[in-house]
mmCIF file of C-alpha atoms in Angstrom:
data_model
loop_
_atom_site.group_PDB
_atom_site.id
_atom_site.type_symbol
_atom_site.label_atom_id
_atom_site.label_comp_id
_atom_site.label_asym_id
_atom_site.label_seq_id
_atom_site.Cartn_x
_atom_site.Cartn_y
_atom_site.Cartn_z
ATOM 1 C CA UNK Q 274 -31.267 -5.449 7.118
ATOM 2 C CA UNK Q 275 -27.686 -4.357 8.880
ATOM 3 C CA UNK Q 276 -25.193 -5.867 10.201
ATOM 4 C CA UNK Q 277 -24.440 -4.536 14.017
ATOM 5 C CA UNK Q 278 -20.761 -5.313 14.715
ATOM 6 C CA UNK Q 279 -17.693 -4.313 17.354
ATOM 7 C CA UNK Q 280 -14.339 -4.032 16.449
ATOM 8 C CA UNK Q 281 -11.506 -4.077 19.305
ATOM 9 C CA UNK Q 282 -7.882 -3.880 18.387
ATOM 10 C CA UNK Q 283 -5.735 -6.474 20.718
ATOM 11 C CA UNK Q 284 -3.170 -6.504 22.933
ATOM 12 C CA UNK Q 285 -3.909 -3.054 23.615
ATOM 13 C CA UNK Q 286 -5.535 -1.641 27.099
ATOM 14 C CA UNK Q 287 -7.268 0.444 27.291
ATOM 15 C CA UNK Q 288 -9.205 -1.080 24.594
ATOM 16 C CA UNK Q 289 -9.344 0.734 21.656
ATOM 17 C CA UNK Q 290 -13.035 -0.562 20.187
ATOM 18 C CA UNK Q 291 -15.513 0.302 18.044
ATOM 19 C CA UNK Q 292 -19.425 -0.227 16.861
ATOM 20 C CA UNK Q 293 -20.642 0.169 13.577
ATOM 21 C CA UNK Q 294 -23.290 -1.148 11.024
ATOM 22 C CA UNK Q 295 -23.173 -1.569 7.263
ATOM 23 C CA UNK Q 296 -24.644 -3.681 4.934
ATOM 24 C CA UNK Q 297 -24.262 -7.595 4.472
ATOM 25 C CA UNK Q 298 -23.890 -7.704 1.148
ATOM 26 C CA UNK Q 299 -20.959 -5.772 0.875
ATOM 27 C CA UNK Q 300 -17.776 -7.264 0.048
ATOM 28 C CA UNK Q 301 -14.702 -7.999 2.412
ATOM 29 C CA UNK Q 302 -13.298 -4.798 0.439
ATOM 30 C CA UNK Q 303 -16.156 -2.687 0.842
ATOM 31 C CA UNK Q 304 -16.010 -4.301 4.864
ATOM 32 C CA UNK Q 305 -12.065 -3.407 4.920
ATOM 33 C CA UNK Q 306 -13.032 0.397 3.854
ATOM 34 C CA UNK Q 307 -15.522 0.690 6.369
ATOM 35 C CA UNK Q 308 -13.127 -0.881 8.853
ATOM 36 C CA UNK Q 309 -10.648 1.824 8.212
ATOM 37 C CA UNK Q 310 -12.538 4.588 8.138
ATOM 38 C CA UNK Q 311 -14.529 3.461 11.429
ATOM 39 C CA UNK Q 312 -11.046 2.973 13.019
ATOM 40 C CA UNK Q 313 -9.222 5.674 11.791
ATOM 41 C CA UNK Q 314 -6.799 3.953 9.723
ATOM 42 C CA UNK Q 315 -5.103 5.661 6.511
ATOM 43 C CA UNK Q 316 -5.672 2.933 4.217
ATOM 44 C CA UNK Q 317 -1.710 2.402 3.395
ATOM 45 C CA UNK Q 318 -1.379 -1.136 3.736
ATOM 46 C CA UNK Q 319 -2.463 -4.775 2.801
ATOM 47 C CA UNK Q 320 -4.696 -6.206 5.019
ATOM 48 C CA UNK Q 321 -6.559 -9.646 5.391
ATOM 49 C CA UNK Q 322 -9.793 -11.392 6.735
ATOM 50 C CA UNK Q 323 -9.800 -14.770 8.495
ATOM 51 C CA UNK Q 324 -13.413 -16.229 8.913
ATOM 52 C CA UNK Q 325 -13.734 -19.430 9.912
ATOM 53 C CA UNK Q 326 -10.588 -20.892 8.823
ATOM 54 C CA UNK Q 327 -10.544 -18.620 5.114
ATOM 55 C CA UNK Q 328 -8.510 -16.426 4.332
ATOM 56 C CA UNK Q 329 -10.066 -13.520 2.476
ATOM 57 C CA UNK Q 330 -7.843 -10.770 1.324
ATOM 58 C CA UNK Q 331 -6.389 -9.535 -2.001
ATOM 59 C CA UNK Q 332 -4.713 -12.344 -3.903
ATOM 60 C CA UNK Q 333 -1.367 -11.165 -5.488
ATOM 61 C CA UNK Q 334 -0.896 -12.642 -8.546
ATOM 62 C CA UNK Q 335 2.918 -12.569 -8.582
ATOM 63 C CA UNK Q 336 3.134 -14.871 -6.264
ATOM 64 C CA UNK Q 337 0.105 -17.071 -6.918
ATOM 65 C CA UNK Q 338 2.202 -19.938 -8.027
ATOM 66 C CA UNK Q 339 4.273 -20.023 -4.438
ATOM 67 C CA UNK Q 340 0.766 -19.077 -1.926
ATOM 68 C CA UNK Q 341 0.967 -22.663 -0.149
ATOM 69 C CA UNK Q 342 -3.045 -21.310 1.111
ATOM 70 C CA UNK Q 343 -6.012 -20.549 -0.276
ATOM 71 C CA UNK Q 344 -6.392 -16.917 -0.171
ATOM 72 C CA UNK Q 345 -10.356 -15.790 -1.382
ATOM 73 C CA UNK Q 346 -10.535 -12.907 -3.349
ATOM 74 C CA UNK Q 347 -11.748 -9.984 -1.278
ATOM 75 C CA UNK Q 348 -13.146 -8.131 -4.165
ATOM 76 C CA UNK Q 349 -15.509 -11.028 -4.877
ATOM 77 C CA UNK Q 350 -16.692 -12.129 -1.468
ATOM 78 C CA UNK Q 351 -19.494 -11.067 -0.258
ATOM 79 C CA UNK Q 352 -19.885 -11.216 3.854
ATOM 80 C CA UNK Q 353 -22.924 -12.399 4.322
ATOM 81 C CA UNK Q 354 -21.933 -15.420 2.709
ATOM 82 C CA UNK Q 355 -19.457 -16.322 5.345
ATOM 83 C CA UNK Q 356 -20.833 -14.393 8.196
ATOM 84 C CA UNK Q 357 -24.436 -14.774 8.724
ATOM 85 C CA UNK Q 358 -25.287 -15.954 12.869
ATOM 86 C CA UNK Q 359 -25.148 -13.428 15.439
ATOM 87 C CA UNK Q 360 -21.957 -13.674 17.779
ATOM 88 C CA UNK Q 361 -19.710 -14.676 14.972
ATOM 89 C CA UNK Q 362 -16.562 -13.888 15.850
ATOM 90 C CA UNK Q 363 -13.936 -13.281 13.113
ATOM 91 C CA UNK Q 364 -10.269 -11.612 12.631
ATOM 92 C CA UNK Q 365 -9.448 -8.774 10.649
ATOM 93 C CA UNK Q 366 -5.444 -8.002 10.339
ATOM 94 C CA UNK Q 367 -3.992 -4.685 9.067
ATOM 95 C CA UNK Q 368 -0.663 -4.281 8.027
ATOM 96 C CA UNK Q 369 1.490 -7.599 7.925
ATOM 97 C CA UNK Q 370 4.711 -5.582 8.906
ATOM 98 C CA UNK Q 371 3.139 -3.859 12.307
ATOM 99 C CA UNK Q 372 0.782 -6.751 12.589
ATOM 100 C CA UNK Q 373 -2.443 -5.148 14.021
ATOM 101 C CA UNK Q 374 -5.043 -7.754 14.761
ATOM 102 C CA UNK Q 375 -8.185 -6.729 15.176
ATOM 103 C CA UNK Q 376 -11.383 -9.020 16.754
ATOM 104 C CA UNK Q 377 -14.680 -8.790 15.285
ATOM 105 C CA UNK Q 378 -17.714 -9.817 16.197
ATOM 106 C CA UNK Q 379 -21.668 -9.562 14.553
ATOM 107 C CA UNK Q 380 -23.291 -8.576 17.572
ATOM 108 C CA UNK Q 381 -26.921 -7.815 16.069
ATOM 109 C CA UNK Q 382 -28.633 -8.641 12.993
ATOM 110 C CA UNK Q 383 -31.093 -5.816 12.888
ATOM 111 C CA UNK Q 384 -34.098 -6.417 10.240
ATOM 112 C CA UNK Q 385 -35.504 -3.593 10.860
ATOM 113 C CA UNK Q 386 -33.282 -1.067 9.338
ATOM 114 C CA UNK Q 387 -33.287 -0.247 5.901
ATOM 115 C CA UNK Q 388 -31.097 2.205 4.730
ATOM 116 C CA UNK Q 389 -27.702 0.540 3.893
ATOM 117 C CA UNK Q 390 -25.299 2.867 4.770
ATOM 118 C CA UNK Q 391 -22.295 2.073 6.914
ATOM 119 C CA UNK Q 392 -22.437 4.289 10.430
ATOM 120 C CA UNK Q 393 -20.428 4.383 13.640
ATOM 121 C CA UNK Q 394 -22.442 3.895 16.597
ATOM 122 C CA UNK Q 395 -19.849 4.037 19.334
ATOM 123 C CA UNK Q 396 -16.460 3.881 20.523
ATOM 124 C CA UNK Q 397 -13.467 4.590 22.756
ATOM 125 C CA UNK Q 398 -9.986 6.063 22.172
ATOM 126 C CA UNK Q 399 -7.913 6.914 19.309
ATOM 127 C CA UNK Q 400 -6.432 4.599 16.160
ATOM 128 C CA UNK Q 401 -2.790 4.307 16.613
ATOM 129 C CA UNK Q 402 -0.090 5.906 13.830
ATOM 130 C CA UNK Q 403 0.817 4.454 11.034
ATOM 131 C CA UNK Q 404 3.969 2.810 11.077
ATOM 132 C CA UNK Q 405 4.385 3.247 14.253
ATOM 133 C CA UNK Q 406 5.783 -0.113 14.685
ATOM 134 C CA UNK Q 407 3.055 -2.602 15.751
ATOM 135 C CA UNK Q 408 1.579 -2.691 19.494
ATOM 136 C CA UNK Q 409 4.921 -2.537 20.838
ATOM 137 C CA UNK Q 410 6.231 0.689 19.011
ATOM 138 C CA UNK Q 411 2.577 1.881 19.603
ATOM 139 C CA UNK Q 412 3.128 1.814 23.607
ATOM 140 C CA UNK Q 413 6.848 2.957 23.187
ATOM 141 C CA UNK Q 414 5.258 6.133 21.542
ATOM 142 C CA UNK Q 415 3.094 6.797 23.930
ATOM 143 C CA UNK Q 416 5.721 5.981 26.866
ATOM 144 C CA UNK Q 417 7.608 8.617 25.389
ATOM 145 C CA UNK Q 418 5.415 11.365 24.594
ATOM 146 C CA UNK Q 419 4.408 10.880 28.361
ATOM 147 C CA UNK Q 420 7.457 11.601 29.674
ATOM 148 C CA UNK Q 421 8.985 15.049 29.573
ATOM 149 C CA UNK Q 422 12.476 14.866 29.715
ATOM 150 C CA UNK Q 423 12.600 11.171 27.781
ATOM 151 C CA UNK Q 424 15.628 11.211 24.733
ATOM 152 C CA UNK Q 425 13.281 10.604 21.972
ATOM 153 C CA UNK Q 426 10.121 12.589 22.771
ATOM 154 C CA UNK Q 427 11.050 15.343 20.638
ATOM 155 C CA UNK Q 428 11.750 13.073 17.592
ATOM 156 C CA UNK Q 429 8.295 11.012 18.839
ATOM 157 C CA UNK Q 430 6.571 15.375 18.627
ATOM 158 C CA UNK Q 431 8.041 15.830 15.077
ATOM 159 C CA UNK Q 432 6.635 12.637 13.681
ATOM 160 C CA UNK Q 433 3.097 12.004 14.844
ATOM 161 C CA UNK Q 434 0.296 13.514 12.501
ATOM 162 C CA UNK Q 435 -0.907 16.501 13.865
ATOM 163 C CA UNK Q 436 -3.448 16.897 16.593
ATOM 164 C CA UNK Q 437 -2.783 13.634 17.220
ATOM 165 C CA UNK Q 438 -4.557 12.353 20.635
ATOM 166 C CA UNK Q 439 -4.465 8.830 22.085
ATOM 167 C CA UNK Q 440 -7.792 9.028 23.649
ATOM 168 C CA UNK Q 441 -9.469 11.179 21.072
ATOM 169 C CA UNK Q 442 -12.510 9.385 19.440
ATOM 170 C CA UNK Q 443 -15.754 11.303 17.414
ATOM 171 C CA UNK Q 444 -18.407 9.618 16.029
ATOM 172 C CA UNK Q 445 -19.538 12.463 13.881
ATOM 173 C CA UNK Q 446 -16.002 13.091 12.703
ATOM 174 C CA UNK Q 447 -16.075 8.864 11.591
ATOM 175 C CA UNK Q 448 -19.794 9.294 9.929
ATOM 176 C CA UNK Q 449 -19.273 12.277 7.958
ATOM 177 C CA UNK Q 450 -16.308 10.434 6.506
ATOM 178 C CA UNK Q 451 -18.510 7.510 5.682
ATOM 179 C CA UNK Q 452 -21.282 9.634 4.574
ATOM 180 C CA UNK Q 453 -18.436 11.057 1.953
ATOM 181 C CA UNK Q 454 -17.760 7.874 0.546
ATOM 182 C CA UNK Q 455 -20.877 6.194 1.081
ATOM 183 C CA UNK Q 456 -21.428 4.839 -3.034
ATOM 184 C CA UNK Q 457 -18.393 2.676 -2.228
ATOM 185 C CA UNK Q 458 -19.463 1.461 1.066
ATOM 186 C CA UNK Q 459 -22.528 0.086 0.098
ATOM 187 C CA UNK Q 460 -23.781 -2.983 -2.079
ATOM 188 C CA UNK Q 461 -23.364 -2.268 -5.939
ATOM 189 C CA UNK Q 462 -27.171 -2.957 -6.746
ATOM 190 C CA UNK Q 463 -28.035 -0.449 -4.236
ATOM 191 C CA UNK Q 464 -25.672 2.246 -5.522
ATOM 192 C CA UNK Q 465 -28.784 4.811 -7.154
ATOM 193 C CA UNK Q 466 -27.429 5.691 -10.657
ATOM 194 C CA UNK Q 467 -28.916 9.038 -12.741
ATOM 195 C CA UNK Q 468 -30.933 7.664 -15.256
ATOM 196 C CA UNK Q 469 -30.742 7.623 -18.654
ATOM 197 C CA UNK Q 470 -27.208 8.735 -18.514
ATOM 198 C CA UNK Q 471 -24.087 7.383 -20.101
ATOM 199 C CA UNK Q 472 -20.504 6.787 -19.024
ATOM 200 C CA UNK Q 473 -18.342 9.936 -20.634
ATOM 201 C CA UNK Q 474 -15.147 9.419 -21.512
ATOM 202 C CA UNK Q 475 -12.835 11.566 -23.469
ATOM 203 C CA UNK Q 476 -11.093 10.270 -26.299
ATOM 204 C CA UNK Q 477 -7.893 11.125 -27.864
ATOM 205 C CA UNK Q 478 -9.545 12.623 -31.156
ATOM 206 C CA UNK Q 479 -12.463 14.173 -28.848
ATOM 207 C CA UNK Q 480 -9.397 15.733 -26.529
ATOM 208 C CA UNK Q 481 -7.663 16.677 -29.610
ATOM 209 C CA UNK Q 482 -10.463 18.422 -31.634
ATOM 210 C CA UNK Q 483 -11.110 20.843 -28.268
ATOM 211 C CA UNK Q 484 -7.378 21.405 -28.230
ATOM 212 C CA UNK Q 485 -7.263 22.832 -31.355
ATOM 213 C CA UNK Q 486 -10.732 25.008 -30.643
ATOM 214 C CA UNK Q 487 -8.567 26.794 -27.317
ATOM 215 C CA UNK Q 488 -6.665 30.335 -27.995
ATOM 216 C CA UNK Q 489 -3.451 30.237 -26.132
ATOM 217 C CA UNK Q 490 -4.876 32.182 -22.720
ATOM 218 C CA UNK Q 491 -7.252 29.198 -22.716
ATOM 219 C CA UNK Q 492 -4.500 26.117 -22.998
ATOM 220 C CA UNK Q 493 -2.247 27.887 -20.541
ATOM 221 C CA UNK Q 494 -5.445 27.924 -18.037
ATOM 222 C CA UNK Q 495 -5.904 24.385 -18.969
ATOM 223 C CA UNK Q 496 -2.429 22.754 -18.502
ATOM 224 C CA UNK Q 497 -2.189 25.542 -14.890
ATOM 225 C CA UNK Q 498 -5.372 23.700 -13.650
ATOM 226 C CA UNK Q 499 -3.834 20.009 -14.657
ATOM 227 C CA UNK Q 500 -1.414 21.018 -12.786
ATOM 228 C CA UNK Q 501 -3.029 21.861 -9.495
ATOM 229 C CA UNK Q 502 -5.333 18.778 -10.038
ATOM 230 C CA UNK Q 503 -2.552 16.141 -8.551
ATOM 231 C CA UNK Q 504 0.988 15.432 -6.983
ATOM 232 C CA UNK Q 505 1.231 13.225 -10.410
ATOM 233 C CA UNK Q 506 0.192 15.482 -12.567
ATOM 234 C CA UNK Q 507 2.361 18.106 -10.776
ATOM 235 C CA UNK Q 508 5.808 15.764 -11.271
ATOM 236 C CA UNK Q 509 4.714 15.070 -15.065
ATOM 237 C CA UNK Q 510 4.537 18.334 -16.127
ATOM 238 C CA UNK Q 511 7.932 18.815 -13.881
ATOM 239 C CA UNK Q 512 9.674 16.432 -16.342
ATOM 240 C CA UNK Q 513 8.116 17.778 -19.432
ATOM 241 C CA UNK Q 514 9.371 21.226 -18.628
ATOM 242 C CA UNK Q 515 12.289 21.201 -16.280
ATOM 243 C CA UNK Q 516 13.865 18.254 -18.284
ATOM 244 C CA UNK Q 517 16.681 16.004 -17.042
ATOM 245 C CA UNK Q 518 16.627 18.169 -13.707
ATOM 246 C CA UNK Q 519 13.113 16.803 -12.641
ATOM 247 C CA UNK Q 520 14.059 13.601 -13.903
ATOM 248 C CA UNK Q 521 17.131 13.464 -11.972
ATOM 249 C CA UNK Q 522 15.197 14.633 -8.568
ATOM 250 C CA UNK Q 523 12.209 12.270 -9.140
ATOM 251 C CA UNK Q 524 14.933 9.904 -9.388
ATOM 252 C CA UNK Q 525 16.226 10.469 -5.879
ATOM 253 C CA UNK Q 526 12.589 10.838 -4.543
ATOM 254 C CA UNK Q 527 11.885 7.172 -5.729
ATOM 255 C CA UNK Q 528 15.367 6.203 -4.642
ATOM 256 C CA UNK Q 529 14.107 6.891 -0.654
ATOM 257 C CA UNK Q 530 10.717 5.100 -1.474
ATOM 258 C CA UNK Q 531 12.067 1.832 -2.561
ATOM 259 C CA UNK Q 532 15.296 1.838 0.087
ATOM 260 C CA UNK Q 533 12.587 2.624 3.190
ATOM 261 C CA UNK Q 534 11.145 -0.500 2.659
ATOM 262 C CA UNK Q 535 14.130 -2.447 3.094
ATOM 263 C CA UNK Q 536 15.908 -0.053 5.620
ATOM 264 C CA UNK Q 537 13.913 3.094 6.875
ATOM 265 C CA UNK Q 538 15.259 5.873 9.035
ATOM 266 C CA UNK Q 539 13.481 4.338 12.029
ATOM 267 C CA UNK Q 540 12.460 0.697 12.848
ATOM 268 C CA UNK Q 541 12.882 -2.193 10.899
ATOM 269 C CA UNK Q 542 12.065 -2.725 7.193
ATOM 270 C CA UNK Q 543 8.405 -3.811 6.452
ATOM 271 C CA UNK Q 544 9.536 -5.559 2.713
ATOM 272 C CA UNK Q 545 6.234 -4.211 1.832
ATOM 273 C CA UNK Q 546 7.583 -5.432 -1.504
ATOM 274 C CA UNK Q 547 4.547 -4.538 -3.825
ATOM 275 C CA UNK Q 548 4.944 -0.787 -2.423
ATOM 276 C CA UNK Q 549 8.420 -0.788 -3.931
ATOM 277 C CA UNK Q 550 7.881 -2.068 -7.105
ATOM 278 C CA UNK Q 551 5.034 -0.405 -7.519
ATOM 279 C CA UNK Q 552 7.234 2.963 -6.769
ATOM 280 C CA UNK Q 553 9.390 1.805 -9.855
ATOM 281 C CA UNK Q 554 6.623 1.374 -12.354
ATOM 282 C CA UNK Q 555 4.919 4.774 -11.362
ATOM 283 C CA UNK Q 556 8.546 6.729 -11.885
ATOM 284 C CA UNK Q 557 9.386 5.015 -15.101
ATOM 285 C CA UNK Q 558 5.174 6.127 -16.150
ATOM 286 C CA UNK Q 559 5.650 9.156 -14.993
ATOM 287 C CA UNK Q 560 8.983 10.184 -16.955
ATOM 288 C CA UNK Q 561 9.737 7.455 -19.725
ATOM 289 C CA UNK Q 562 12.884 7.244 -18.096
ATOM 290 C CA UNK Q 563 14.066 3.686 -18.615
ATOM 291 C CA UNK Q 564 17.636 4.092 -18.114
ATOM 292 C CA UNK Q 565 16.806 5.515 -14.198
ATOM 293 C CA UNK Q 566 14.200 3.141 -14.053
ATOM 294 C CA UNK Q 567 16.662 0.027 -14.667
ATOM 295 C CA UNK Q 568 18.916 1.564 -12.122
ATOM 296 C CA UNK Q 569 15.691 2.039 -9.345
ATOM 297 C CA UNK Q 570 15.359 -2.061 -10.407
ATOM 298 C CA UNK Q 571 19.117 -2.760 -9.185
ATOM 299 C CA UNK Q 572 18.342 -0.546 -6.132
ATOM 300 C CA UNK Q 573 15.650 -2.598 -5.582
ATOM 301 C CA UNK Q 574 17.879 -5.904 -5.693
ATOM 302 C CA UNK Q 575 21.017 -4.391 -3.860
ATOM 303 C CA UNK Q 576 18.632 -3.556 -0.879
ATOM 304 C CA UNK Q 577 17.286 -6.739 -0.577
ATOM 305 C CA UNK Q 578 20.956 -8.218 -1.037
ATOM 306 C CA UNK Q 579 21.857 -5.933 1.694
ATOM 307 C CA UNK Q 580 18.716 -6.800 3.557
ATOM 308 C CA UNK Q 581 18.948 -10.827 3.836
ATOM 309 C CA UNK Q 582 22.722 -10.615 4.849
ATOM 310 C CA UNK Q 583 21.911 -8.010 7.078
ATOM 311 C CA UNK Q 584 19.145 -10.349 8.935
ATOM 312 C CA UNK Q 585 19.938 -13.678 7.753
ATOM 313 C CA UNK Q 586 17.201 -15.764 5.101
ATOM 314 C CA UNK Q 587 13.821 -14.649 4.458
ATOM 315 C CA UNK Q 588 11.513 -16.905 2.467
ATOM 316 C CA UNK Q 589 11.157 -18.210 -0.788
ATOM 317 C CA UNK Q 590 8.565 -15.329 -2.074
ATOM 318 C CA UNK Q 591 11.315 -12.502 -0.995
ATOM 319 C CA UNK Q 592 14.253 -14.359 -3.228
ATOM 320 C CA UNK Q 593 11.783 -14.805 -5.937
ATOM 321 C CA UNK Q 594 11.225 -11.701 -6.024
ATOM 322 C CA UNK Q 595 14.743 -10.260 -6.438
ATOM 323 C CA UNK Q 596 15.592 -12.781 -9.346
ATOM 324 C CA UNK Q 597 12.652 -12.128 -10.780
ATOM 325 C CA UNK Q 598 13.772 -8.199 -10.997
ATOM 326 C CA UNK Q 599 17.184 -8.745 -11.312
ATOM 327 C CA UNK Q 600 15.869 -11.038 -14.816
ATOM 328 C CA UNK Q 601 14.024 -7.923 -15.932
ATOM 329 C CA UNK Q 602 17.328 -6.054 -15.351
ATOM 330 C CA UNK Q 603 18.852 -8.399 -17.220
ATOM 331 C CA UNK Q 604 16.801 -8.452 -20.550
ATOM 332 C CA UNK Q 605 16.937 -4.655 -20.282
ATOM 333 C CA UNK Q 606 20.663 -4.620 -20.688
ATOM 334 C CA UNK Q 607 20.457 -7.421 -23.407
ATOM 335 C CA UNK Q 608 18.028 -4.709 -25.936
ATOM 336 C CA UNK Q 609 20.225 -2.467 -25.417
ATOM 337 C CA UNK Q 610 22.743 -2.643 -28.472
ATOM 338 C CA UNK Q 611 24.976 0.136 -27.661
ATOM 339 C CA UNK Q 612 26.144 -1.714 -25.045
ATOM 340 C CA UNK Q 613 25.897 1.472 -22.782
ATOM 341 C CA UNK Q 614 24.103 -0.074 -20.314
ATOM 342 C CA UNK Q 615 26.213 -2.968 -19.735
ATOM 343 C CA UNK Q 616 29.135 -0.641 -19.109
ATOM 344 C CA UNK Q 617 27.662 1.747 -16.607
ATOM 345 C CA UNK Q 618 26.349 -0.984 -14.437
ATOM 346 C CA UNK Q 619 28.743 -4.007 -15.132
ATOM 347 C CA UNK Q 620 30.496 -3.876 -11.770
ATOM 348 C CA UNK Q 621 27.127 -3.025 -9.464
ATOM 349 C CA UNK Q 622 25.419 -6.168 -11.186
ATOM 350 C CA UNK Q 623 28.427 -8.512 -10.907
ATOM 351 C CA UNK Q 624 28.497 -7.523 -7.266
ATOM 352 C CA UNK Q 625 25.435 -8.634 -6.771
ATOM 353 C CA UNK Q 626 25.984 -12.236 -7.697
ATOM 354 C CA UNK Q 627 29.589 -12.243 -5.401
ATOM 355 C CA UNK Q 628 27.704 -10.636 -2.364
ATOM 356 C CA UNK Q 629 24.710 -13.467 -2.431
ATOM 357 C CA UNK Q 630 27.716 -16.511 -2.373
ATOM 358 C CA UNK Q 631 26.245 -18.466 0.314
ATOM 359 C CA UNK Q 632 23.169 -17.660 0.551
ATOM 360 C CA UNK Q 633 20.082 -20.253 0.414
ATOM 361 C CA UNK Q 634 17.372 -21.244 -1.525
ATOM 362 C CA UNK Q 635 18.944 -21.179 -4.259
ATOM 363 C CA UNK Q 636 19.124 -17.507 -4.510
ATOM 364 C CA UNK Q 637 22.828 -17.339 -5.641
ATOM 365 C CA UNK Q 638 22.486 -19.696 -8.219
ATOM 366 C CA UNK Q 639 20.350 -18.259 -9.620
ATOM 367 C CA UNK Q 640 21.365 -15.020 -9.707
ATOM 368 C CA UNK Q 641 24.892 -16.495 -11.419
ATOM 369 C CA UNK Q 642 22.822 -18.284 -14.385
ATOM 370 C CA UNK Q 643 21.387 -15.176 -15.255
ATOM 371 C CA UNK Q 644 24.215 -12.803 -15.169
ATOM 372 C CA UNK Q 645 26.382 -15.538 -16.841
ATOM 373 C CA UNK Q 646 23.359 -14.274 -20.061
ATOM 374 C CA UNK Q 647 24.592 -10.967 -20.328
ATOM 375 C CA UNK Q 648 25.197 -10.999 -24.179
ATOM 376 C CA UNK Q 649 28.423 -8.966 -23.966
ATOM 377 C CA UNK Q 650 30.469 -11.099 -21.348
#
């Protein structure tokens, strides 16, 4: 059995819609993969299900304690369970800073097909960019890049992703991608598994023991190829060799990452707040760098700072958030018992506290009763 559904993105016209089928039993994640890939999205951002008055998404645990709504783990639900009578209608939403709201609807529940693999059946016009700024930035874009002689088309050029086309759509170019990630896209109990075979995993002494069996030629092959095999592994070996000069430029990289979230070059600031701090923890894994990592952790704060007097209050998750670094800041410059710390950024966290004077829920306060625990005021 297979699902048979269409998936239009509003507020957009020409419609930009799709048909595909996939399994019922695979889970609002699996669903949101399929989604993306059917659509042509780049999987960057949170997303969220709302069926029949739930909210099924990906449950942040960070803020669990402050969610006033239920939010069902998306990871866990399955959609037949929530979807199961032909012309269902339901909402899938993409990317809470550009908003894109997406209708769905279970046209067909065919019995008769077998084979669980997701497939695009049919469909009209291209996915928009990401980032592009929501339905609004979306027709601006396309205004522009329309118009010869307009100000920003040659800004609008040098951004979109190449061989970008507005009413470009392929089926065969959407299956083939599903086809490559099909394991994933389908129900874990139909996932075919060789048999008789274990999990391998290398262990410290098994990656040791081979270590010692390699002639130099062979480890310099070996650490070339690790190399090659990622952008992390690329910067981790750049820290390891280069020193304090990667470190320093990996700084500045992660620097951009967490500011753009607050203010980017263009638009306004998605306070896709998990991407940032997420950016911290993978520089301070990458190099062992605490010292720059504390200091990407006050960036973090000042931005916000910056950011709520720059557009008045946010919410009560957003403060949390920044006292809840600014704390970790905080105890970091307490174990330190040279002190060192505490000099090099006494003024930048004291000015934090004076710049948030005024502002609500609590958020100065707060802010004050933990800077007033600095052990060496």
């Amino acid at each position: 059995m297979v699902y048979r559904c269409r998936i239009e993105l509003n507020e957009i016209a020409p419609k930009i819609w799709r048909e595909f089928q996939f399994h019922p039993d695979v889970t609002f994640h699996q669903l949101h993969k399929i989604i993306q890939s059917v659509m042509g999205w780049e999987n960057y951002h949170l997303y969220e299900f709302h069926v029949k008055e739930k909210v099924i998404g990906l449950p942040d645990p960070t803020f669990a304690d402050m969610e006033d709504r239920e939010v069902l783990n998306a990871r866990r639900e399955i959609v037949q369970k929530h979807v199961h009578e032909e012309n269902t209608v339901f909402t899938y939403v993409y990317d809470f800073g550009d908003d894109w709201q997406h209708t769905v609807t279970l046209i067909k529940i065919d019995a008769s097909t077998s084979d669980p693999a997701p497939l695009c059946l049919d469909g009209a016009r291209g996915c928009p960019q990401e980032d592009v700024g929501g339905v609004w930035g979306h027709q601006h874009m396309l205004e522009v890049l329309l118009t010869p002689n307009h100000p920003e088309r040659d800004h609008f050029i040098g951004w979109v992703r190449e061989g970008y086309d507005p009413e470009h759509f392929s089926c065969e170019e959407v299956n083939q991608e599903l086809e490559r990630q099909k394991d994933k896209l389908i129900p874990k109990s139909l996932v075919k598994r060789p048999v008789g075979k274990k999990p391998v995993k290398l262990t410290k002494s098994a990656l040791n023991k081979h270590l010692k069996q390699l002639n130099s030629d062979q480890l310099i092959d070996l650490v070339k190829a690790c190399y090659g095999a990622s952008k992390d592994m690329e910067k981790f070996l750049a820290v390891r060799i280069l020193g304090d000069e990667a470190v320093e430029s990996l700084f500045q990289e992660y620097c951009k990452k967490v500011e753009k979230e607050f203010f980017p070059e263009r638009g306004f600031g998605k306070l896709r707040l998990q991407e940032a701090k997420h950016a911290i923890s993978e520089f301070e894994r990458l190099t062992g760098n605490s010292r720059y990592a504390l200091e990407l952790k006050l960036v973090y704060v000042e931005n916000g700072v910056d950011f709520t007097l720059s557009y008045g209050d946010i919410d009560e998750r957003f403060y949390y958030s920044m006292v809840s670094m600014y704390a970790d800041i905080i105890d970091q410059v307490n174990e330190d018992e040279t002190a060192e710390l505490f000099d090099e950024f006494e003024e930048r966290l004291e000015a934090v506290v004076s710049k948030t004077e005024g502002i609500g829920w609590g958020f100065h306060d707060n802010l004050a009763n933990l800077h007033a625990q600095i052990r060496w005021i």
